[in-house]
mmCIF file of C-alpha atoms in Angstrom:
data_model
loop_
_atom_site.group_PDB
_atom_site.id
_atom_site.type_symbol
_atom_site.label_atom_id
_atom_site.label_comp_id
_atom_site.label_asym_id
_atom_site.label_seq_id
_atom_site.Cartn_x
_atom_site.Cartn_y
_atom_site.Cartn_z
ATOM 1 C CA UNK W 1184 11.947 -42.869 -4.144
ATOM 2 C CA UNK W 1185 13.752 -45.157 -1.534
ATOM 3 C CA UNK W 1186 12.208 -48.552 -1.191
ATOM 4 C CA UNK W 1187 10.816 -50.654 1.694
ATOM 5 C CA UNK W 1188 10.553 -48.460 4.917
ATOM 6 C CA UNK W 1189 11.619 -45.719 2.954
ATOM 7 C CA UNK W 1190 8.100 -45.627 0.943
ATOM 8 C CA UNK W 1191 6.055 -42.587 1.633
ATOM 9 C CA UNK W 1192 3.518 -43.642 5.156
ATOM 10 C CA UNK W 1193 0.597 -41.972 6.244
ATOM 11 C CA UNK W 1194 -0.811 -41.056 2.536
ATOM 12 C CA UNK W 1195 -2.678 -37.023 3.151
ATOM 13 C CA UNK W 1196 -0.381 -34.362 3.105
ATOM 14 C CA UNK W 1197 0.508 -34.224 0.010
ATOM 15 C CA UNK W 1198 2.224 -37.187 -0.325
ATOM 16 C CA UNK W 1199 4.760 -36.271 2.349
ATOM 17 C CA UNK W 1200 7.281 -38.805 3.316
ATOM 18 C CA UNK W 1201 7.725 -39.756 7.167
ATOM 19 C CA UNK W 1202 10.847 -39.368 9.004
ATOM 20 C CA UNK W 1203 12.959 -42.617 8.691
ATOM 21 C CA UNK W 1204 13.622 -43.806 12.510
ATOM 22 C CA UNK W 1205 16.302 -46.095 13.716
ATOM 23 C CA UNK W 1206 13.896 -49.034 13.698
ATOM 24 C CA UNK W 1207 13.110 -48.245 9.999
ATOM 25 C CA UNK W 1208 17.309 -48.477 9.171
ATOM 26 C CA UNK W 1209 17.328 -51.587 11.233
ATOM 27 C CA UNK W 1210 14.473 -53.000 9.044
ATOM 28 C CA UNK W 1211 15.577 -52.057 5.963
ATOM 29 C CA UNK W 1212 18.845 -53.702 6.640
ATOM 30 C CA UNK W 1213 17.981 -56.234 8.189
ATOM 31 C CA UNK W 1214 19.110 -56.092 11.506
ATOM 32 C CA UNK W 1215 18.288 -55.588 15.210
ATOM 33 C CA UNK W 1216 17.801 -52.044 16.325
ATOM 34 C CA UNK W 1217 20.749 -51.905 18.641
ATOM 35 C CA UNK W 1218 22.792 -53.899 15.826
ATOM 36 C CA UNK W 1219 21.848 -50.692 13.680
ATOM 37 C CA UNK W 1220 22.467 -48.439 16.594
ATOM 38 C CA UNK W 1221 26.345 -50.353 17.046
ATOM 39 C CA UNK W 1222 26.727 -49.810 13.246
ATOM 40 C CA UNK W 1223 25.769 -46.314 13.245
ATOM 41 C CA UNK W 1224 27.593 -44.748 16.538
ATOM 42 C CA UNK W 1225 30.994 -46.973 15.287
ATOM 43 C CA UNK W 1226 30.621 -48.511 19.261
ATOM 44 C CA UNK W 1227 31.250 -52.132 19.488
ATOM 45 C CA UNK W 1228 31.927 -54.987 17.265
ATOM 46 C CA UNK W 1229 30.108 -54.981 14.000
ATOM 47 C CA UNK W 1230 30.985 -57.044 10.842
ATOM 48 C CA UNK W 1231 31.976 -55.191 8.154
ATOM 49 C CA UNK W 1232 29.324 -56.105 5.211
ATOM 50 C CA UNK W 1233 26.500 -55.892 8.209
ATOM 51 C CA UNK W 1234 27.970 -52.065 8.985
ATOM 52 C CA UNK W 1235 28.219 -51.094 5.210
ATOM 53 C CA UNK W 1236 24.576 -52.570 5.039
ATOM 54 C CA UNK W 1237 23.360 -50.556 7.974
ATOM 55 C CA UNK W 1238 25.213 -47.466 6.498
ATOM 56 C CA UNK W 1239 23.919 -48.063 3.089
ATOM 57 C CA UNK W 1240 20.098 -48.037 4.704
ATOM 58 C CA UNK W 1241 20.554 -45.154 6.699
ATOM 59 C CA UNK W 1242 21.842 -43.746 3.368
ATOM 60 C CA UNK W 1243 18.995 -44.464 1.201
ATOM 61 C CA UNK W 1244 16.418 -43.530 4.453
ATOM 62 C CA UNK W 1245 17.784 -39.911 4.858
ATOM 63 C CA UNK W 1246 17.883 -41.452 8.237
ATOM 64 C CA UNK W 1247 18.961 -39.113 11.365
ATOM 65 C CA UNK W 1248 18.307 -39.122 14.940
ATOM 66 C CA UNK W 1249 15.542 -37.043 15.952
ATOM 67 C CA UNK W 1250 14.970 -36.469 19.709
ATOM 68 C CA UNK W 1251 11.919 -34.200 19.207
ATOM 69 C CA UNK W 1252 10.401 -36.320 16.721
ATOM 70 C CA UNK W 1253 9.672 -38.857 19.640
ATOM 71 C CA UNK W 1254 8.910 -36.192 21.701
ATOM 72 C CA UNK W 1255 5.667 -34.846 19.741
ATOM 73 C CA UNK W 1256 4.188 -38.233 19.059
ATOM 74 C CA UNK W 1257 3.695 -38.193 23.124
ATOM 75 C CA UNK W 1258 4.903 -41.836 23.564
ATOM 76 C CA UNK W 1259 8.615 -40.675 24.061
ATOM 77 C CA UNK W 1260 10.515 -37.937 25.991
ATOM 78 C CA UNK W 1261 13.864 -39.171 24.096
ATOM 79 C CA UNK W 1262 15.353 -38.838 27.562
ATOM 80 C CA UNK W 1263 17.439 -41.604 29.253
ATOM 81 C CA UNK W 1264 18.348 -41.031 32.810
ATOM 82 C CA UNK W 1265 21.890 -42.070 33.871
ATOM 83 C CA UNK W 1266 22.240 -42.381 37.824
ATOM 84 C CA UNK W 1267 26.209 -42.598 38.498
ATOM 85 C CA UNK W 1268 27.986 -42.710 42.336
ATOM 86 C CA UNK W 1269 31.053 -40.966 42.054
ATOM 87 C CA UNK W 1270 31.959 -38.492 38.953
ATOM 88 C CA UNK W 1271 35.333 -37.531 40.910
ATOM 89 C CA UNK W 1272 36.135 -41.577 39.797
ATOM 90 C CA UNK W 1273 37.377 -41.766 36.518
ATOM 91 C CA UNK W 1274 35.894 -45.027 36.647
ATOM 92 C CA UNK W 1275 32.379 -43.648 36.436
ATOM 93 C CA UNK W 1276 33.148 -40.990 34.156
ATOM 94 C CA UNK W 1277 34.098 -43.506 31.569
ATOM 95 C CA UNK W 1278 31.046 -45.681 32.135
ATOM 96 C CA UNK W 1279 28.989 -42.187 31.800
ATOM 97 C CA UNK W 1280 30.807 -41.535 28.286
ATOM 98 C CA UNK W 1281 30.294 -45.159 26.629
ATOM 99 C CA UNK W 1282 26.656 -44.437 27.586
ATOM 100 C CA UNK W 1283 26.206 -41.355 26.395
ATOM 101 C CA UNK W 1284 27.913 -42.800 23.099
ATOM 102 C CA UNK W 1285 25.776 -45.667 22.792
ATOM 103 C CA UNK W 1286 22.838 -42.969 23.301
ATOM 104 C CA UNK W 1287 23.671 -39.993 21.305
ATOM 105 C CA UNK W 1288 23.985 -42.540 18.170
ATOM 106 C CA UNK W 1289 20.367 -43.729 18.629
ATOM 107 C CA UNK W 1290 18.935 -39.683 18.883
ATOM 108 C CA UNK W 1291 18.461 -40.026 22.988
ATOM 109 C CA UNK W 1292 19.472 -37.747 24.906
ATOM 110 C CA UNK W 1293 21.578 -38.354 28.295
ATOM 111 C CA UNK W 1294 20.472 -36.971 31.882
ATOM 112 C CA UNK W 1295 23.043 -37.325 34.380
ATOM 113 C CA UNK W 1296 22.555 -37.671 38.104
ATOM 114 C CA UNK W 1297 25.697 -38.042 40.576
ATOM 115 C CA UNK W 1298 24.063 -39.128 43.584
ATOM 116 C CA UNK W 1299 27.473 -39.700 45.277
ATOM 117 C CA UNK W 1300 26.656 -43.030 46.680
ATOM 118 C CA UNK W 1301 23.877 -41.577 48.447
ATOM 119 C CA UNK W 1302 20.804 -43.498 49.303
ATOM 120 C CA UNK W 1303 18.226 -40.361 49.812
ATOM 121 C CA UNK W 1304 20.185 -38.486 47.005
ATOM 122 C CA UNK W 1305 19.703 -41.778 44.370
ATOM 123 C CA UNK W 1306 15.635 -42.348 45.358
ATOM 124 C CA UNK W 1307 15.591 -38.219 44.203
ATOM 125 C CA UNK W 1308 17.219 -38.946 40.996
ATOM 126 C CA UNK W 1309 14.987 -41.195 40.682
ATOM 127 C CA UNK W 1310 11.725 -39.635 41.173
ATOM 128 C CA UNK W 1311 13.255 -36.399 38.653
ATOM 129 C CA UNK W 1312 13.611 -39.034 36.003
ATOM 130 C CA UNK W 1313 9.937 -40.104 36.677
ATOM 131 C CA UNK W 1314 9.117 -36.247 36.326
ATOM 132 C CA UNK W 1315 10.753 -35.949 33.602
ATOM 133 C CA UNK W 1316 9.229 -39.031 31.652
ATOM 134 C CA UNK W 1317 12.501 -40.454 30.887
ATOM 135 C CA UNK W 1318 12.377 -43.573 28.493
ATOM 136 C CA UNK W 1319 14.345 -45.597 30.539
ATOM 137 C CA UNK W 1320 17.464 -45.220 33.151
ATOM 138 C CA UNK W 1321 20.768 -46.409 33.607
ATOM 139 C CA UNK W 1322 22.159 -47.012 36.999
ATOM 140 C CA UNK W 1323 24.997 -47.720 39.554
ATOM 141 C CA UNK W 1324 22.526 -48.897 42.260
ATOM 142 C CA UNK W 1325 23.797 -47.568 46.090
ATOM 143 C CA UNK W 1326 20.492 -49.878 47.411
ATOM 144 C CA UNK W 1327 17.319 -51.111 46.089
ATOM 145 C CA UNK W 1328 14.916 -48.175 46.907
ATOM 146 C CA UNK W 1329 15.373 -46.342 43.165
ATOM 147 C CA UNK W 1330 15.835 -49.337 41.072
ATOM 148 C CA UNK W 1331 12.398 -50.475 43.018
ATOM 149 C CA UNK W 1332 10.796 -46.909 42.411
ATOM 150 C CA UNK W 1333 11.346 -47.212 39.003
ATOM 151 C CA UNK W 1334 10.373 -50.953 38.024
ATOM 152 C CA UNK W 1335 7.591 -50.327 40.052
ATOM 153 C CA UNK W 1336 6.513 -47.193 36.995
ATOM 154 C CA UNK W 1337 7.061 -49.101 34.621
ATOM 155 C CA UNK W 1338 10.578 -47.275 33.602
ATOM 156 C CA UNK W 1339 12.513 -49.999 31.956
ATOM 157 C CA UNK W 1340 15.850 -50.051 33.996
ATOM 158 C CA UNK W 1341 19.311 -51.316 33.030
ATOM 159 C CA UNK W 1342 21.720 -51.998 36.195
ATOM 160 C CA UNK W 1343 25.090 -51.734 35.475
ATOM 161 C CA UNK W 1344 28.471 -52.314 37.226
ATOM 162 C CA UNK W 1345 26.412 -54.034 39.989
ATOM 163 C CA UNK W 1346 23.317 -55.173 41.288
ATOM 164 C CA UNK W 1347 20.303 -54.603 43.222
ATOM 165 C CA UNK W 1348 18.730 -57.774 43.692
ATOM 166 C CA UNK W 1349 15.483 -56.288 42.141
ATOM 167 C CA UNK W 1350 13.763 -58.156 40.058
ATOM 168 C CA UNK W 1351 12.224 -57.414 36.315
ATOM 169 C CA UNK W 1352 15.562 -55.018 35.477
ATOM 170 C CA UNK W 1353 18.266 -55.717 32.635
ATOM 171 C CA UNK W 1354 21.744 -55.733 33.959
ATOM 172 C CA UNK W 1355 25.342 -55.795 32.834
ATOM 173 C CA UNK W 1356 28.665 -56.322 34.783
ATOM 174 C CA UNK W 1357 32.044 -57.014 35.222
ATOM 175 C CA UNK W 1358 33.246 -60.788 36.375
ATOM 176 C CA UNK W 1359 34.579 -59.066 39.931
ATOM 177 C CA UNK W 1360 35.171 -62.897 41.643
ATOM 178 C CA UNK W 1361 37.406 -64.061 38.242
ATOM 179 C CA UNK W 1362 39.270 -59.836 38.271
ATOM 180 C CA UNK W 1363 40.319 -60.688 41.768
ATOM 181 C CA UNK W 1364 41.595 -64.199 40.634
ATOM 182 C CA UNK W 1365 43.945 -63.087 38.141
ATOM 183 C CA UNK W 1366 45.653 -60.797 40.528
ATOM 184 C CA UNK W 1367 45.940 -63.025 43.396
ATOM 185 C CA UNK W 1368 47.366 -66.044 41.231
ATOM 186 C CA UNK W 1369 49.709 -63.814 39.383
ATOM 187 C CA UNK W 1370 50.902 -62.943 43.076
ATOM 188 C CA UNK W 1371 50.764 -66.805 43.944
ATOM 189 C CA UNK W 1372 52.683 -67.178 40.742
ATOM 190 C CA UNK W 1373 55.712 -65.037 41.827
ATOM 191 C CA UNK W 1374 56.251 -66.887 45.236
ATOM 192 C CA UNK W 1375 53.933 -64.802 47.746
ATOM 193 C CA UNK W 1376 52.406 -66.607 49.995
ATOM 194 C CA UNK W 1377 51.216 -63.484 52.663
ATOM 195 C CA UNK W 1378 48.938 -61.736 50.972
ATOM 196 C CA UNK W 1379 46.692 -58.533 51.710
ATOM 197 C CA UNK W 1380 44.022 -57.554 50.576
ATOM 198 C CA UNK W 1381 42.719 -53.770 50.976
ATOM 199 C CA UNK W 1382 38.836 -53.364 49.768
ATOM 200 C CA UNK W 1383 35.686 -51.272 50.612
ATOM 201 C CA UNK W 1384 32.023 -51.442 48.690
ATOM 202 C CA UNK W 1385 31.494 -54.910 49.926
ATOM 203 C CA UNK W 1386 27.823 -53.886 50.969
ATOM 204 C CA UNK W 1387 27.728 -54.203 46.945
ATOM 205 C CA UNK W 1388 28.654 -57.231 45.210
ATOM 206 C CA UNK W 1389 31.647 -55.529 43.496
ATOM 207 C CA UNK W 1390 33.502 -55.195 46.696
ATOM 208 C CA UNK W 1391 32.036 -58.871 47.907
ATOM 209 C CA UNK W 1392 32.674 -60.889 44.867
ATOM 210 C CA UNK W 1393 36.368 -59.256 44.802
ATOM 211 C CA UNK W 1394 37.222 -60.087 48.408
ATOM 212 C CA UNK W 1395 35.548 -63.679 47.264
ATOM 213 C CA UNK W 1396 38.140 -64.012 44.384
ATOM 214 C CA UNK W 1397 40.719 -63.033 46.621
ATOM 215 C CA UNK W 1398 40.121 -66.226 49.193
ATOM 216 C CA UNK W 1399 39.326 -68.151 46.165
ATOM 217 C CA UNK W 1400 42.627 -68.277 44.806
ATOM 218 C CA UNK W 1401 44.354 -68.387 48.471
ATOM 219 C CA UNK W 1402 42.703 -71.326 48.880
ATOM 220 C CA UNK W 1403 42.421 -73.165 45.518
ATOM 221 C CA UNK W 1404 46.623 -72.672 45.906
ATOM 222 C CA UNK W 1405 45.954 -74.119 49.517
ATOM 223 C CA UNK W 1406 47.282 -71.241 51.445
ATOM 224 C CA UNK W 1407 45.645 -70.179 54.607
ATOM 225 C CA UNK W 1408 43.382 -67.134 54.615
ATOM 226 C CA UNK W 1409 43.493 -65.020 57.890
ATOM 227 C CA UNK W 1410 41.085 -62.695 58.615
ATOM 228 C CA UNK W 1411 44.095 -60.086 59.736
ATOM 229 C CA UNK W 1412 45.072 -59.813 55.782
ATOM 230 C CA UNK W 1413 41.765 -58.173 54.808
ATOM 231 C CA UNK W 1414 41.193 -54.556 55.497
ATOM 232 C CA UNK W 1415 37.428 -53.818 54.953
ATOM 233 C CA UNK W 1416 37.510 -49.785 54.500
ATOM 234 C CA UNK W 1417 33.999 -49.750 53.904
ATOM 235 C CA UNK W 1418 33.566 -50.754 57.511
ATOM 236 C CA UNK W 1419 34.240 -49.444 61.072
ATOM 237 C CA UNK W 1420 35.015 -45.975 61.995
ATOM 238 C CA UNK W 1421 38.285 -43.102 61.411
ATOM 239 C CA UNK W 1422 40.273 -42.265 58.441
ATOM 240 C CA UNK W 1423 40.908 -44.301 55.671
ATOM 241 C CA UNK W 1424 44.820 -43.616 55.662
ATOM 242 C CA UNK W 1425 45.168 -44.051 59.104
ATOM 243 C CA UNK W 1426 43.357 -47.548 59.369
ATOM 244 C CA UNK W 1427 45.701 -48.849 56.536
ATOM 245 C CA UNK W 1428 48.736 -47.760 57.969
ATOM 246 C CA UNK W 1429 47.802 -49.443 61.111
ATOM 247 C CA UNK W 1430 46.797 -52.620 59.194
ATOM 248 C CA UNK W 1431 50.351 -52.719 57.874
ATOM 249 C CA UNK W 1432 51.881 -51.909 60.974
ATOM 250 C CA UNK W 1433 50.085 -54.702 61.970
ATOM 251 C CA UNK W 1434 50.968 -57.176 59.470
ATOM 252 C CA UNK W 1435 54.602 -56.689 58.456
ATOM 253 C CA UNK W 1436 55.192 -60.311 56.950
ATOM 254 C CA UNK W 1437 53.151 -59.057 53.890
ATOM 255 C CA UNK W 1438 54.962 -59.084 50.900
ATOM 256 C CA UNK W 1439 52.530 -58.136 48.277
ATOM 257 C CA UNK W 1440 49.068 -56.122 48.639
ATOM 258 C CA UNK W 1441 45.973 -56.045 46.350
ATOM 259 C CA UNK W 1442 44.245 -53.299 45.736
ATOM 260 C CA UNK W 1443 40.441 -53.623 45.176
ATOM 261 C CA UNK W 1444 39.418 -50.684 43.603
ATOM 262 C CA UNK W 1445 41.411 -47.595 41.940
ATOM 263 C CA UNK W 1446 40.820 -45.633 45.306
ATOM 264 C CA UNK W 1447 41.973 -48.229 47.359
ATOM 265 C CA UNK W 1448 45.203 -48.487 44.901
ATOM 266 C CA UNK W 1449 46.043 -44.952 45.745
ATOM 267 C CA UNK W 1450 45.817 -45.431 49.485
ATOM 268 C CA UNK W 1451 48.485 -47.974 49.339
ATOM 269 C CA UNK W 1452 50.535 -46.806 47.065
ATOM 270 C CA UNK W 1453 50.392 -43.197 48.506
ATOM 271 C CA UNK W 1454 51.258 -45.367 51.968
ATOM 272 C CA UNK W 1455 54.209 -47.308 51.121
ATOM 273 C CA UNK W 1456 55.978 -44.714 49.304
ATOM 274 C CA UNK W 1457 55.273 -42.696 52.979
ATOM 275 C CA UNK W 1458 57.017 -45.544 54.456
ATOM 276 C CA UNK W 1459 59.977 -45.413 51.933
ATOM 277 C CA UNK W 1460 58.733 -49.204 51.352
ATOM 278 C CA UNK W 1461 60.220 -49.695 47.487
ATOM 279 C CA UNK W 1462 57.556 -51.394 45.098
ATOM 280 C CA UNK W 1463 57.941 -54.165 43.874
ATOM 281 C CA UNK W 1464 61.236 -55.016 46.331
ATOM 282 C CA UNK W 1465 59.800 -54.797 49.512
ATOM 283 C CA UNK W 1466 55.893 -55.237 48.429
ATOM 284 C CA UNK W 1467 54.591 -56.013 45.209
ATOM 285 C CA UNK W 1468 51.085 -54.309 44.363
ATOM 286 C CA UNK W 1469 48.178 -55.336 41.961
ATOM 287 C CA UNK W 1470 45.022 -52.833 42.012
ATOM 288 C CA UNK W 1471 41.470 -53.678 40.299
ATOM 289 C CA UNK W 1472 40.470 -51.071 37.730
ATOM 290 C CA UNK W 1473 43.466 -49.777 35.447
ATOM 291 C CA UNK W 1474 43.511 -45.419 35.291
ATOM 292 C CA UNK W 1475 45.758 -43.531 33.355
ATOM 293 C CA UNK W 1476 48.115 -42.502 36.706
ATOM 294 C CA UNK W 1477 49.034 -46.158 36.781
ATOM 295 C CA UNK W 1478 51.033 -46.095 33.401
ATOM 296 C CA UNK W 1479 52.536 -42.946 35.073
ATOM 297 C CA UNK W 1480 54.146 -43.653 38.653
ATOM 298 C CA UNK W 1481 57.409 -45.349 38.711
ATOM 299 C CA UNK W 1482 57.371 -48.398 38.922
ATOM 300 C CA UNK W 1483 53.515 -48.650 36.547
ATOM 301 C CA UNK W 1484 51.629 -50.008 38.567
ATOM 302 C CA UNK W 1485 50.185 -53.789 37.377
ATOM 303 C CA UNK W 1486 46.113 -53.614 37.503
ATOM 304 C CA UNK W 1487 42.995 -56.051 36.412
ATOM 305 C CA UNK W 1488 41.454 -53.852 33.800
ATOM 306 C CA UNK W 1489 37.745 -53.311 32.874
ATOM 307 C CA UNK W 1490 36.071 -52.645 30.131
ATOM 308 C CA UNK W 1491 34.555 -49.673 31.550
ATOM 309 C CA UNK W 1492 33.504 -47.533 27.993
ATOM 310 C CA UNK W 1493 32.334 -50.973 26.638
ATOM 311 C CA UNK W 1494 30.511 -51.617 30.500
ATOM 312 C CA UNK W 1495 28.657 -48.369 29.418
ATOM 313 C CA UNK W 1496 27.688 -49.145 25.721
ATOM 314 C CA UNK W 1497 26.170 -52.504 26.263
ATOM 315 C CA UNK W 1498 24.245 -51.176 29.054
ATOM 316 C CA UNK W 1499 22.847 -48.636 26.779
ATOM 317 C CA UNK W 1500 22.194 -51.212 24.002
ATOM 318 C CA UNK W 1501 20.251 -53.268 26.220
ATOM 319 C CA UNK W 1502 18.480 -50.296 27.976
ATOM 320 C CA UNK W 1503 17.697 -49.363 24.367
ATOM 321 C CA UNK W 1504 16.351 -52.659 23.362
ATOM 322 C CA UNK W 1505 14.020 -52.635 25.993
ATOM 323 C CA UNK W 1506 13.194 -49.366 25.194
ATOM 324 C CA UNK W 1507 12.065 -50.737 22.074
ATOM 325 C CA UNK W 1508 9.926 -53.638 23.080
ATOM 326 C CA UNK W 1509 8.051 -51.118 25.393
ATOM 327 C CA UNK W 1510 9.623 -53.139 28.936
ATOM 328 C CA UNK W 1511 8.535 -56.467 27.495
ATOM 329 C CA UNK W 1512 10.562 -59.919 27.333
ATOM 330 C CA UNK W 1513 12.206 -61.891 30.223
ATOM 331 C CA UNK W 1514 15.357 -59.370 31.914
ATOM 332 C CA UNK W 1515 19.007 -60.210 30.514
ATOM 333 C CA UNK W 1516 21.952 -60.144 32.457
ATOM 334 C CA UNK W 1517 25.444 -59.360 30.620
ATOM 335 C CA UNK W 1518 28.916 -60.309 32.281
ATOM 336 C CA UNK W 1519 31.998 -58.812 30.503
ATOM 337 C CA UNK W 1520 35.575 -59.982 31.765
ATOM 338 C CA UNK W 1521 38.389 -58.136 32.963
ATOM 339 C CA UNK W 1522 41.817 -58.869 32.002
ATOM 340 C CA UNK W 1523 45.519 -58.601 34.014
ATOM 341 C CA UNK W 1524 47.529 -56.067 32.491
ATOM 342 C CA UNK W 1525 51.131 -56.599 33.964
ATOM 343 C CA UNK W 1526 53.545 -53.559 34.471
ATOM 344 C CA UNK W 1527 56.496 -53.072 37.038
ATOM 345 C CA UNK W 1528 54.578 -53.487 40.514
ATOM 346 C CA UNK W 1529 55.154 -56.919 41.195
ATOM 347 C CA UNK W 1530 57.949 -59.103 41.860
ATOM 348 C CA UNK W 1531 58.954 -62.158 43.466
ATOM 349 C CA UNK W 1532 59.413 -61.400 47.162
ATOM 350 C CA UNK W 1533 62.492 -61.413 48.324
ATOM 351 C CA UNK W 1534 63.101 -64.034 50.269
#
C-alpha cells in the first residue's frame, strides 16, 4: 500500500481506498498544487528533481484527473469558464489553448465563450457560467459589468491580457507600456525621428499603455510627439482602411510606422504595399503581437512578441490556486514581458 496520502481514507467499505486528487500528489510531494499541476501537464518551468518528484507521487497515488469525481461530492462542477473577445485573432486562440492546457492537466474542464468584444454578449457569458456552477472563470474583460457579476457570486475570477479595474479578482498581463518601448527605440535607434503610430483598444489598457510607451520613448529620446502621428482606430466613425490611408496621405514625412496590435499590422502593411511603398526603404514597420504570417511576407515583418500560450497557463494556475483556497487570500497580479524579435521590416530611413 502507497504511503502518506495514499493510505486508505474514510475506513467502511471494505477498506476501499479513495481516489488520489491533485492536492493529494501535491502533498505527497511536497509541493504547491499548481507546482504539481506545472509538473504534471509539462506547462511551464519546473526543476527537474521537483518534476520527477511530482511524477514519482502521482505514480505511487494511481493519481488521475477526475472531473466527475468533483462533480458528485457537490462542492465542484469541474467546470472553468473561459470568456475570450475575438476567436478569428490568433492571438486569443493561443491564450484559449495555454488555458485549456493548464486546465485539462488539473482534470477541469474548459467552457468557452466568444463574446466578440461585446458588452451585452460578455454579461450573458457570464450569467451561463453562473448557471452552470463553474469553479471559476477566465476572462478578456470588454468592461466591468461580468467581471462585477461574477465577484459579486462569489466565482473566483482571473483577468487576463487586461484589466477591469474590479476589485477582489486575480489578474495576469503583458508589460504593454515597456512592448511599445522596445519598438519605438529600436526605430529611434535606426535614425527615425517621424514616427506613427496606428492603434485601437485604447478604451482598454492594452491599447492605452501601448500608445503610452509609444510617447514614452519619443520623448525620453526628446523628440516631439504630435498628435497628427497617432491614428486612434478605435475611435471616430468610417472604415478602418480608409481612415489609415488618409492618415498617411496626411502625414507623408513618416518614415517608419508602428503597429499596435496584429490587426492593426495588417492594415498597414496591406496599405503600403497598395501604395507600392517598399518596406523597409520607404517605411520601416514594427507591429505588437508576433503571428505566424509575419515570418511569411517578404520582407518578415519585425514584431514585439508575447507570451501568449504562457499568458494563458499562468492565468489558469492562478485561477486554479484560488480555486483551491475556496476565493480566499489577498488578489495577485502577474506581469509577463514581451520581447523585440527583429526581422527585415525596418531600416534606417533613407535620408
Amino acid at each position: 500500500m502507497a504511503n502518506g496520502a495514499a493510505a486508505v481514507r474514510g475506513g467502511g467499505s471494505g477498506g476501499r481506498r479513495a481516489r488520489a486528487t491533485l492536492r493529494d500528489v501535491a502533498e505527497a510531494a511536497g509541493t504547491s498544487r499548481s507546482t504539481a499541476s506545472r509538473a504534471l501537464g509539462g506547462h511551464g518551468y519546473v526543476a527537474d528533481h521537483i518534476k520527477e518528484r511530482v511524477e514519482a507521487a502521482a505514480e505511487r497515488l494511481g493519481y488521475v484527473p477526475d472531473v466527475s469525481a468533483r462533480t458528485l461530492k457537490g462542492r465542484s462542477s469541474g467546470l472553468v469558464g473561459v470568456l475570450v473577445s475575438d476567436l478569428r485573432n490568433q492571438f486569443y486562440a493561443e491564450l484559449a489553448a495555454g488555458v485549456e492546457h493548464t486546465l485539462s492537466a488539473a482534470g477541469y474542464q474548459m467552457v468557452l465563450v466568444d463574446d466578440h468584444a461585446d458588452e451585452e454578449r460578455a454579461a450573458a457569458g457570464a450569467r451561463a457560467f453562473l448557471a452552470m456552477r463553474a469553479d471559476g472563470v477566465l476572462l478578456t474583460p470588454v468592461a466591468r459589468g461580468a467581471t462585477e457579476t461574477l465577484v459579486g457570486h462569489g466565482v473566483p475570477v482571473t483577468e487576463l491580457d487586461r484589466r477591469s479595474g474590479v476589485r477582489g479578482c486575480d489578474a495576469v498581463a503583458i508589460d504593454n507600456e515597456r512592448g511599445a518601448r522596445l519598438a519605438v527605440e529600436h526605430l529611434i535607434g535606426l535614425g527615425h525621428r517621424d514616427i506613427g503610430i496606428v492603434v485601437d483598444e485604447v478604451q482598454w489598457d492594452t491599447g492605452r499603455n501601448r500608445l503610452k510607451g509609444y510617447r514614452a520613448a519619443l520623448r525620453d529620446a526628446g523628440l516631439p510627439v504630435p498628435r497628427r502621428h497617432a491614428l486612434d482606430l478605435s475611435q471616430g466613425e468610417g472604415d478602418q482602411a480608409g481612415r489609415l490611408a488618409a492618415f498617411l496621405d496626411g502625414n507623408p514625412s513618416l518614415t517608419a510606422v508602428f503597429a499596435a496590435n496584429n490587426v492593426m499590422a495588417e492594415l498597414v502593411w496591406q496599405e503600403l504595399k497598395r501604395r507600392g511603398r517598399a518596406v523597409p526603404e520607404d517605411c520601416s514597420v514594427v507591429s505588437f503581437d508576433d503571428l505566424a504570417w509575419m515570418k511569411m511576407v517578404e520582407p518578415g515583418l519585425s514584431a514585439v512578441r508575447q507570451p501568449v500560450f504562457d499568458l494563458g497557463g499562468r492565468a489558469a494556475e492562478l485561477l486554479l490556486d484560488r480555486v483551491g483556497r475556496d476565493g480566499a487570500g489577498r488578489a495577485e497580479s502577474v506581469v509577463l514581458q514581451p520581447e523585440l524579435v527583429l526581422r527585415g521590416s525596418t531600416a534606417p530611413p533613407k535620408n
